PDB file of C-alpha atoms in Angstrom:
ATOM      1  CA  UNK A   1       0.014  -0.057   0.034  1.00  0.00           C
ATOM      2  CA  UNK A   2       2.728   2.353   0.916  1.00  0.00           C
ATOM      3  CA  UNK A   3       4.649   1.445  -2.281  1.00  0.00           C
ATOM      4  CA  UNK A   4       1.651   2.286  -4.399  1.00  0.00           C
ATOM      5  CA  UNK A   5       1.260   5.624  -2.647  1.00  0.00           C
ATOM      6  CA  UNK A   6       4.993   6.369  -3.357  1.00  0.00           C
ATOM      7  CA  UNK A   7       4.539   5.593  -6.994  1.00  0.00           C
ATOM      8  CA  UNK A   8       1.530   7.895  -7.294  1.00  0.00           C
ATOM      9  CA  UNK A   9       3.347  10.674  -5.545  1.00  0.00           C
ATOM     10  CA  UNK A  10       6.394  10.269  -7.834  1.00  0.00           C
ATOM     11  CA  UNK A  11       4.120  10.408 -10.860  1.00  0.00           C
ATOM     12  CA  UNK A  12       2.521  13.705  -9.620  1.00  0.00           C
ATOM     13  CA  UNK A  13       5.982  15.084  -8.998  1.00  0.00           C
ATOM     14  CA  UNK A  14       7.172  14.174 -12.374  1.00  0.00           C
ATOM     15  CA  UNK A  15       4.039  15.864 -13.932  1.00  0.00           C
ATOM     16  CA  UNK A  16       4.800  19.007 -11.816  1.00  0.00           C
ATOM     17  CA  UNK A  17       8.454  19.059 -13.030  1.00  0.00           C
ATOM     18  CA  UNK A  18       7.445  18.916 -16.620  1.00  0.00           C
ATOM     19  CA  UNK A  19       4.914  21.648 -16.029  1.00  0.00           C
ATOM     20  CA  UNK A  20       7.492  23.908 -14.320  1.00  0.00           C
ATOM     21  CA  UNK A  21       9.862  23.209 -17.278  1.00  0.00           C
ATOM     22  CA  UNK A  22       7.230  24.211 -19.811  1.00  0.00           C
ATOM     23  CA  UNK A  23       6.433  27.376 -17.910  1.00  0.00           C
ATOM     24  CA  UNK A  24      10.197  28.341 -17.910  1.00  0.00           C
ATOM     25  CA  UNK A  25      10.479  27.670 -21.570  1.00  0.00           C
ATOM     26  CA  UNK A  26       7.264  29.654 -22.263  1.00  0.00           C
ATOM     27  CA  UNK A  27       8.846  32.594 -20.346  1.00  0.00           C
ATOM     28  CA  UNK A  28      12.063  32.415 -22.368  1.00  0.00           C
ATOM     29  CA  UNK A  29       9.926  32.268 -25.495  1.00  0.00           C
ATOM     30  CA  UNK A  30       7.978  35.391 -24.561  1.00  0.00           C
ATOM     31  CA  UNK A  31      11.228  37.300 -24.346  1.00  0.00           C
ATOM     32  CA  UNK A  32      13.022  36.070 -27.460  1.00  0.00           C
ATOM     33  CA  UNK A  33      10.619  34.711 -30.003  1.00  0.00           C
ATOM     34  CA  UNK A  34      10.350  36.864 -33.185  1.00  0.00           C
ATOM     35  CA  UNK A  35       6.941  38.687 -33.487  1.00  0.00           C
ATOM     36  CA  UNK A  36       6.016  36.882 -36.689  1.00  0.00           C
ATOM     37  CA  UNK A  37       6.334  33.421 -35.204  1.00  0.00           C
ATOM     38  CA  UNK A  38       2.720  32.963 -33.978  1.00  0.00           C
ATOM     39  CA  UNK A  39       1.310  33.931 -37.290  1.00  0.00           C
ATOM     40  CA  UNK A  40       3.628  31.450 -39.157  1.00  0.00           C
ATOM     41  CA  UNK A  41       2.631  28.708 -36.662  1.00  0.00           C
ATOM     42  CA  UNK A  42      -1.135  29.479 -37.143  1.00  0.00           C
ATOM     43  CA  UNK A  43      -0.680  29.522 -40.929  1.00  0.00           C
ATOM     44  CA  UNK A  44       0.957  26.067 -40.964  1.00  0.00           C
ATOM     45  CA  UNK A  45      -1.684  24.670 -38.659  1.00  0.00           C
ATOM     46  CA  UNK A  46      -4.458  26.034 -40.771  1.00  0.00           C
ATOM     47  CA  UNK A  47      -3.006  24.384 -43.769  1.00  0.00           C
ATOM     48  CA  UNK A  48      -2.790  21.081 -41.828  1.00  0.00           C
ATOM     49  CA  UNK A  49      -6.379  21.493 -40.630  1.00  0.00           C
ATOM     50  CA  UNK A  50      -7.514  22.019 -44.148  1.00  0.00           C
ATOM     51  CA  UNK A  51      -6.338  18.522 -45.024  1.00  0.00           C
ATOM     52  CA  UNK A  52      -7.714  16.865 -41.847  1.00  0.00           C
ATOM     53  CA  UNK A  53     -11.059  18.690 -41.454  1.00  0.00           C
ATOM     54  CA  UNK A  54     -11.689  19.920 -44.873  1.00  0.00           C
ATOM     55  CA  UNK A  55     -11.796  23.556 -46.154  1.00  0.00           C
ATOM     56  CA  UNK A  56     -15.373  24.274 -44.843  1.00  0.00           C
ATOM     57  CA  UNK A  57     -14.676  23.100 -41.257  1.00  0.00           C
ATOM     58  CA  UNK A  58     -11.228  24.810 -41.233  1.00  0.00           C
ATOM     59  CA  UNK A  59     -12.875  28.079 -42.340  1.00  0.00           C
ATOM     60  CA  UNK A  60     -15.630  27.719 -39.682  1.00  0.00           C
ATOM     61  CA  UNK A  61     -13.014  27.193 -36.960  1.00  0.00           C
ATOM     62  CA  UNK A  62     -11.066  30.245 -38.237  1.00  0.00           C
ATOM     63  CA  UNK A  63     -14.224  32.378 -38.270  1.00  0.00           C
ATOM     64  CA  UNK A  64     -15.092  31.274 -34.683  1.00  0.00           C
ATOM     65  CA  UNK A  65     -11.612  32.281 -33.545  1.00  0.00           C
ATOM     66  CA  UNK A  66     -11.961  35.670 -35.244  1.00  0.00           C
ATOM     67  CA  UNK A  67     -15.275  36.238 -33.527  1.00  0.00           C
ATOM     68  CA  UNK A  68     -13.783  35.386 -30.075  1.00  0.00           C
ATOM     69  CA  UNK A  69     -10.787  37.604 -30.854  1.00  0.00           C
ATOM     70  CA  UNK A  70     -13.119  40.526 -31.772  1.00  0.00           C
ATOM     71  CA  UNK A  71     -15.153  39.945 -28.628  1.00  0.00           C
ATOM     72  CA  UNK A  72     -12.160  39.888 -26.381  1.00  0.00           C
ATOM     73  CA  UNK A  73     -10.724  42.977 -28.077  1.00  0.00           C
ATOM     74  CA  UNK A  74     -14.133  44.760 -27.345  1.00  0.00           C
ATOM     75  CA  UNK A  75     -13.806  43.931 -23.653  1.00  0.00           C
ATOM     76  CA  UNK A  76     -10.149  45.046 -23.509  1.00  0.00           C
ATOM     77  CA  UNK A  77      -8.858  41.602 -22.344  1.00  0.00           C
ATOM     78  CA  UNK A  78      -5.525  41.754 -24.280  1.00  0.00           C
ATOM     79  CA  UNK A  79      -4.520  44.988 -22.617  1.00  0.00           C
ATOM     80  CA  UNK A  80      -1.462  44.581 -20.411  1.00  0.00           C
ATOM     81  CA  UNK A  81      -1.120  46.002 -16.946  1.00  0.00           C
ATOM     82  CA  UNK A  82       1.829  48.098 -16.096  1.00  0.00           C
ATOM     83  CA  UNK A  83       3.253  45.427 -13.797  1.00  0.00           C
ATOM     84  CA  UNK A  84       3.051  42.755 -16.473  1.00  0.00           C
ATOM     85  CA  UNK A  85       4.570  45.175 -19.097  1.00  0.00           C
ATOM     86  CA  UNK A  86       7.506  45.863 -16.703  1.00  0.00           C
ATOM     87  CA  UNK A  87       8.023  42.122 -15.949  1.00  0.00           C
ATOM     88  CA  UNK A  88       8.036  41.217 -19.654  1.00  0.00           C
ATOM     89  CA  UNK A  89      10.424  44.025 -20.425  1.00  0.00           C
ATOM     90  CA  UNK A  90       7.824  46.223 -22.235  1.00  0.00           C
ATOM     91  CA  UNK A  91       9.606  49.431 -21.131  1.00  0.00           C
ATOM     92  CA  UNK A  92      10.913  51.605 -23.923  1.00  0.00           C
ATOM     93  CA  UNK A  93      13.340  53.219 -21.628  1.00  0.00           C
ATOM     94  CA  UNK A  94      14.977  49.990 -20.528  1.00  0.00           C
ATOM     95  CA  UNK A  95      14.905  47.957 -23.736  1.00  0.00           C
ATOM     96  CA  UNK A  96      14.115  50.352 -26.600  1.00  0.00           C
ATOM     97  CA  UNK A  97      10.926  51.304 -28.437  1.00  0.00           C
ATOM     98  CA  UNK A  98      11.381  48.828 -31.290  1.00  0.00           C
ATOM     99  CA  UNK A  99      11.881  45.766 -28.945  1.00  0.00           C
ATOM    100  CA  UNK A 100       8.998  46.862 -26.814  1.00  0.00           C
ATOM    101  CA  UNK A 101       6.683  47.083 -29.911  1.00  0.00           C
ATOM    102  CA  UNK A 102       7.809  43.627 -31.093  1.00  0.00           C
ATOM    103  CA  UNK A 103       6.841  42.092 -27.731  1.00  0.00           C
ATOM    104  CA  UNK A 104       3.456  43.710 -27.934  1.00  0.00           C
ATOM    105  CA  UNK A 105       2.977  42.231 -31.419  1.00  0.00           C
ATOM    106  CA  UNK A 106       4.149  38.871 -30.202  1.00  0.00           C
ATOM    107  CA  UNK A 107       1.707  38.815 -27.409  1.00  0.00           C
ATOM    108  CA  UNK A 108      -1.172  39.813 -29.780  1.00  0.00           C
ATOM    109  CA  UNK A 109      -0.048  36.939 -32.096  1.00  0.00           C
ATOM    110  CA  UNK A 110       0.071  34.421 -29.247  1.00  0.00           C
ATOM    111  CA  UNK A 111      -3.447  35.580 -28.187  1.00  0.00           C
ATOM    112  CA  UNK A 112      -4.755  34.891 -31.697  1.00  0.00           C
ATOM    113  CA  UNK A 113      -2.971  31.504 -31.800  1.00  0.00           C
ATOM    114  CA  UNK A 114      -4.540  30.548 -28.402  1.00  0.00           C
ATOM    115  CA  UNK A 115      -8.075  31.445 -29.662  1.00  0.00           C
ATOM    116  CA  UNK A 116      -7.460  29.456 -32.983  1.00  0.00           C
ATOM    117  CA  UNK A 117      -6.440  26.438 -31.040  1.00  0.00           C
ATOM    118  CA  UNK A 118      -9.330  26.798 -28.589  1.00  0.00           C
ATOM    119  CA  UNK A 119     -11.707  26.908 -31.552  1.00  0.00           C
ATOM    120  CA  UNK A 120      -9.999  23.840 -33.001  1.00  0.00           C
ATOM    121  CA  UNK A 121     -10.393  22.128 -29.737  1.00  0.00           C
ATOM    122  CA  UNK A 122     -14.087  22.944 -29.629  1.00  0.00           C
ATOM    123  CA  UNK A 123     -14.386  21.371 -33.078  1.00  0.00           C
ATOM    124  CA  UNK A 124     -12.787  18.140 -31.788  1.00  0.00           C
ATOM    125  CA  UNK A 125     -14.771  18.321 -28.541  1.00  0.00           C
ATOM    126  CA  UNK A 126     -17.760  16.084 -29.251  1.00  0.00           C
ATOM    127  CA  UNK A 127     -15.601  13.176 -30.624  1.00  0.00           C
ATOM    128  CA  UNK A 128     -13.016  13.514 -27.876  1.00  0.00           C
ATOM    129  CA  UNK A 129     -15.807  13.476 -25.193  1.00  0.00           C
ATOM    130  CA  UNK A 130     -17.236  10.323 -26.687  1.00  0.00           C
ATOM    131  CA  UNK A 131     -13.816   8.674 -26.493  1.00  0.00           C
ATOM    132  CA  UNK A 132     -13.365   9.635 -22.838  1.00  0.00           C
ATOM    133  CA  UNK A 133     -16.913   8.516 -21.864  1.00  0.00           C
ATOM    134  CA  UNK A 134     -16.439   5.127 -23.662  1.00  0.00           C
ATOM    135  CA  UNK A 135     -13.119   4.658 -21.899  1.00  0.00           C
ATOM    136  CA  UNK A 136     -14.664   5.445 -18.452  1.00  0.00           C
ATOM    137  CA  UNK A 137     -17.640   3.132 -19.091  1.00  0.00           C
ATOM    138  CA  UNK A 138     -15.351   0.377 -20.300  1.00  0.00           C
ATOM    139  CA  UNK A 139     -13.133   0.494 -17.343  1.00  0.00           C
ATOM    140  CA  UNK A 140     -15.987   0.648 -14.922  1.00  0.00           C
ATOM    141  CA  UNK A 141     -17.994  -2.244 -16.319  1.00  0.00           C
ATOM    142  CA  UNK A 142     -14.793  -4.340 -16.563  1.00  0.00           C
ATOM    143  CA  UNK A 143     -14.202  -3.592 -12.807  1.00  0.00           C
ATOM    144  CA  UNK A 144     -17.846  -4.635 -12.077  1.00  0.00           C
ATOM    145  CA  UNK A 145     -17.400  -7.933 -13.880  1.00  0.00           C
ATOM    146  CA  UNK A 146     -14.153  -8.524 -12.149  1.00  0.00           C
ATOM    147  CA  UNK A 147     -15.955  -8.369  -8.924  1.00  0.00           C
ATOM    148  CA  UNK A 148     -17.334 -11.813  -9.521  1.00  0.00           C
ATOM    149  CA  UNK A 149     -13.907 -13.416 -10.351  1.00  0.00           C
ATOM    150  CA  UNK A 150     -10.809 -14.325  -8.365  1.00  0.00           C
ATOM    151  CA  UNK A 151      -8.398 -12.127 -10.090  1.00  0.00           C
ATOM    152  CA  UNK A 152      -6.826  -9.342  -8.034  1.00  0.00           C
ATOM    153  CA  UNK A 153      -6.334  -5.783  -9.139  1.00  0.00           C
ATOM    154  CA  UNK A 154      -2.760  -4.617  -9.963  1.00  0.00           C
ATOM    155  CA  UNK A 155      -1.337  -1.467  -8.335  1.00  0.00           C
ATOM    156  CA  UNK A 156       0.485  -0.656 -11.573  1.00  0.00           C
ATOM    157  CA  UNK A 157      -2.942  -0.689 -13.299  1.00  0.00           C
ATOM    158  CA  UNK A 158      -4.325   1.755 -10.749  1.00  0.00           C
ATOM    159  CA  UNK A 159      -1.279   4.016 -11.368  1.00  0.00           C
ATOM    160  CA  UNK A 160      -2.068   3.973 -15.080  1.00  0.00           C
ATOM    161  CA  UNK A 161      -5.336   5.997 -14.434  1.00  0.00           C
ATOM    162  CA  UNK A 162      -3.270   8.770 -12.749  1.00  0.00           C
ATOM    163  CA  UNK A 163      -0.796   8.856 -15.501  1.00  0.00           C
ATOM    164  CA  UNK A 164      -3.651   8.966 -18.030  1.00  0.00           C
ATOM    165  CA  UNK A 165      -5.406  11.930 -16.437  1.00  0.00           C
ATOM    166  CA  UNK A 166      -2.038  13.763 -15.870  1.00  0.00           C
ATOM    167  CA  UNK A 167      -1.109  13.126 -19.591  1.00  0.00           C
ATOM    168  CA  UNK A 168      -4.565  14.399 -20.722  1.00  0.00           C
ATOM    169  CA  UNK A 169      -4.225  17.582 -18.681  1.00  0.00           C
ATOM    170  CA  UNK A 170      -0.702  18.064 -19.949  1.00  0.00           C
ATOM    171  CA  UNK A 171      -1.766  17.468 -23.584  1.00  0.00           C
ATOM    172  CA  UNK A 172      -4.557  19.986 -23.318  1.00  0.00           C
ATOM    173  CA  UNK A 173      -2.166  22.610 -21.845  1.00  0.00           C
ATOM    174  CA  UNK A 174       0.375  22.042 -24.615  1.00  0.00           C
ATOM    175  CA  UNK A 175      -2.383  22.135 -27.260  1.00  0.00           C
ATOM    176  CA  UNK A 176      -3.489  25.598 -26.048  1.00  0.00           C
ATOM    177  CA  UNK A 177      -0.251  27.249 -24.927  1.00  0.00           C
ATOM    178  CA  UNK A 178       2.831  25.727 -26.730  1.00  0.00           C
ATOM    179  CA  UNK A 179       3.938  28.085 -29.409  1.00  0.00           C
ATOM    180  CA  UNK A 180       5.157  25.343 -31.761  1.00  0.00           C
ATOM    181  CA  UNK A 181       3.294  23.813 -34.713  1.00  0.00           C
ATOM    182  CA  UNK A 182       1.099  21.022 -33.642  1.00  0.00           C
ATOM    183  CA  UNK A 183      -0.660  18.737 -36.231  1.00  0.00           C
ATOM    184  CA  UNK A 184      -4.357  18.463 -35.374  1.00  0.00           C
ATOM    185  CA  UNK A 185      -4.251  14.680 -35.331  1.00  0.00           C
ATOM    186  CA  UNK A 186      -1.945  14.789 -32.313  1.00  0.00           C
ATOM    187  CA  UNK A 187      -4.698  15.705 -29.891  1.00  0.00           C
ATOM    188  CA  UNK A 188      -7.186  12.802 -30.692  1.00  0.00           C
ATOM    189  CA  UNK A 189      -4.154  10.399 -30.695  1.00  0.00           C
ATOM    190  CA  UNK A 190      -3.110  11.510 -27.135  1.00  0.00           C
ATOM    191  CA  UNK A 191      -6.728  11.517 -25.927  1.00  0.00           C
ATOM    192  CA  UNK A 192      -7.119   7.985 -27.155  1.00  0.00           C
ATOM    193  CA  UNK A 193      -3.932   6.990 -25.281  1.00  0.00           C
ATOM    194  CA  UNK A 194      -5.098   8.688 -22.135  1.00  0.00           C
ATOM    195  CA  UNK A 195      -8.531   6.930 -22.510  1.00  0.00           C
ATOM    196  CA  UNK A 196      -6.845   3.514 -22.580  1.00  0.00           C
ATOM    197  CA  UNK A 197      -4.805   4.336 -19.395  1.00  0.00           C
ATOM    198  CA  UNK A 198      -7.881   5.708 -17.647  1.00  0.00           C
ATOM    199  CA  UNK A 199      -9.899   2.632 -18.511  1.00  0.00           C
ATOM    200  CA  UNK A 200      -7.048   0.423 -17.310  1.00  0.00           C
ATOM    201  CA  UNK A 201      -6.845   2.296 -13.973  1.00  0.00           C
ATOM    202  CA  UNK A 202     -10.594   2.099 -13.406  1.00  0.00           C
ATOM    203  CA  UNK A 203     -10.548  -1.681 -14.187  1.00  0.00           C
ATOM    204  CA  UNK A 204      -7.876  -2.237 -11.526  1.00  0.00           C
ATOM    205  CA  UNK A 205      -9.615  -0.445  -8.680  1.00  0.00           C
ATOM    206  CA  UNK A 206      -9.691  -2.304  -5.320  1.00  0.00           C
ATOM    207  CA  UNK A 207     -12.492  -4.821  -4.898  1.00  0.00           C
ATOM    208  CA  UNK A 208     -15.430  -4.023  -2.820  1.00  0.00           C
ATOM    209  CA  UNK A 209     -16.355  -7.085  -0.782  1.00  0.00           C
TER     210      UNK A 209
END
């Protein structure tokens, strides 16, 4: 029992380390990425999405992202506070007006990239939700069936559920925040793998006598 708890704690620590590493990489990227980078990433992902979804769905996803961008611009959400501008180095006296303007353009591009990926995630949403619901039901009913047998649950199988949930959260975070080109097929592949792990973990839950 203690060994299983130690394994789960080590898995959580590993996910936290990866999350911290990604945050640090994101901070360095905010400082040194070229301002045209988000637009190039979004153009490449839209090209890939045209092959995966089709032109009509790709254009609908793009229009939804544009509507969200216009709505957030109307509410003033992209505006930066003075503290955030100072932390990012958006101070013309300290770094120069050109570099400050480039960081502002980069932030606007990252905001547009985030909304594009959020709209793409919404397009994948129903199919991904069906995958996860099917995985949860499969794991639950296999566990119910196992109640009538003599096999014992594996602690490694229970750990698989934690890894699956952590991997799913990490994948969604990368899908929305990583400023690198991501093929639209990667997300359902990762969700399918996470679903298999979640079903395995639910199947190996402790028996209820």
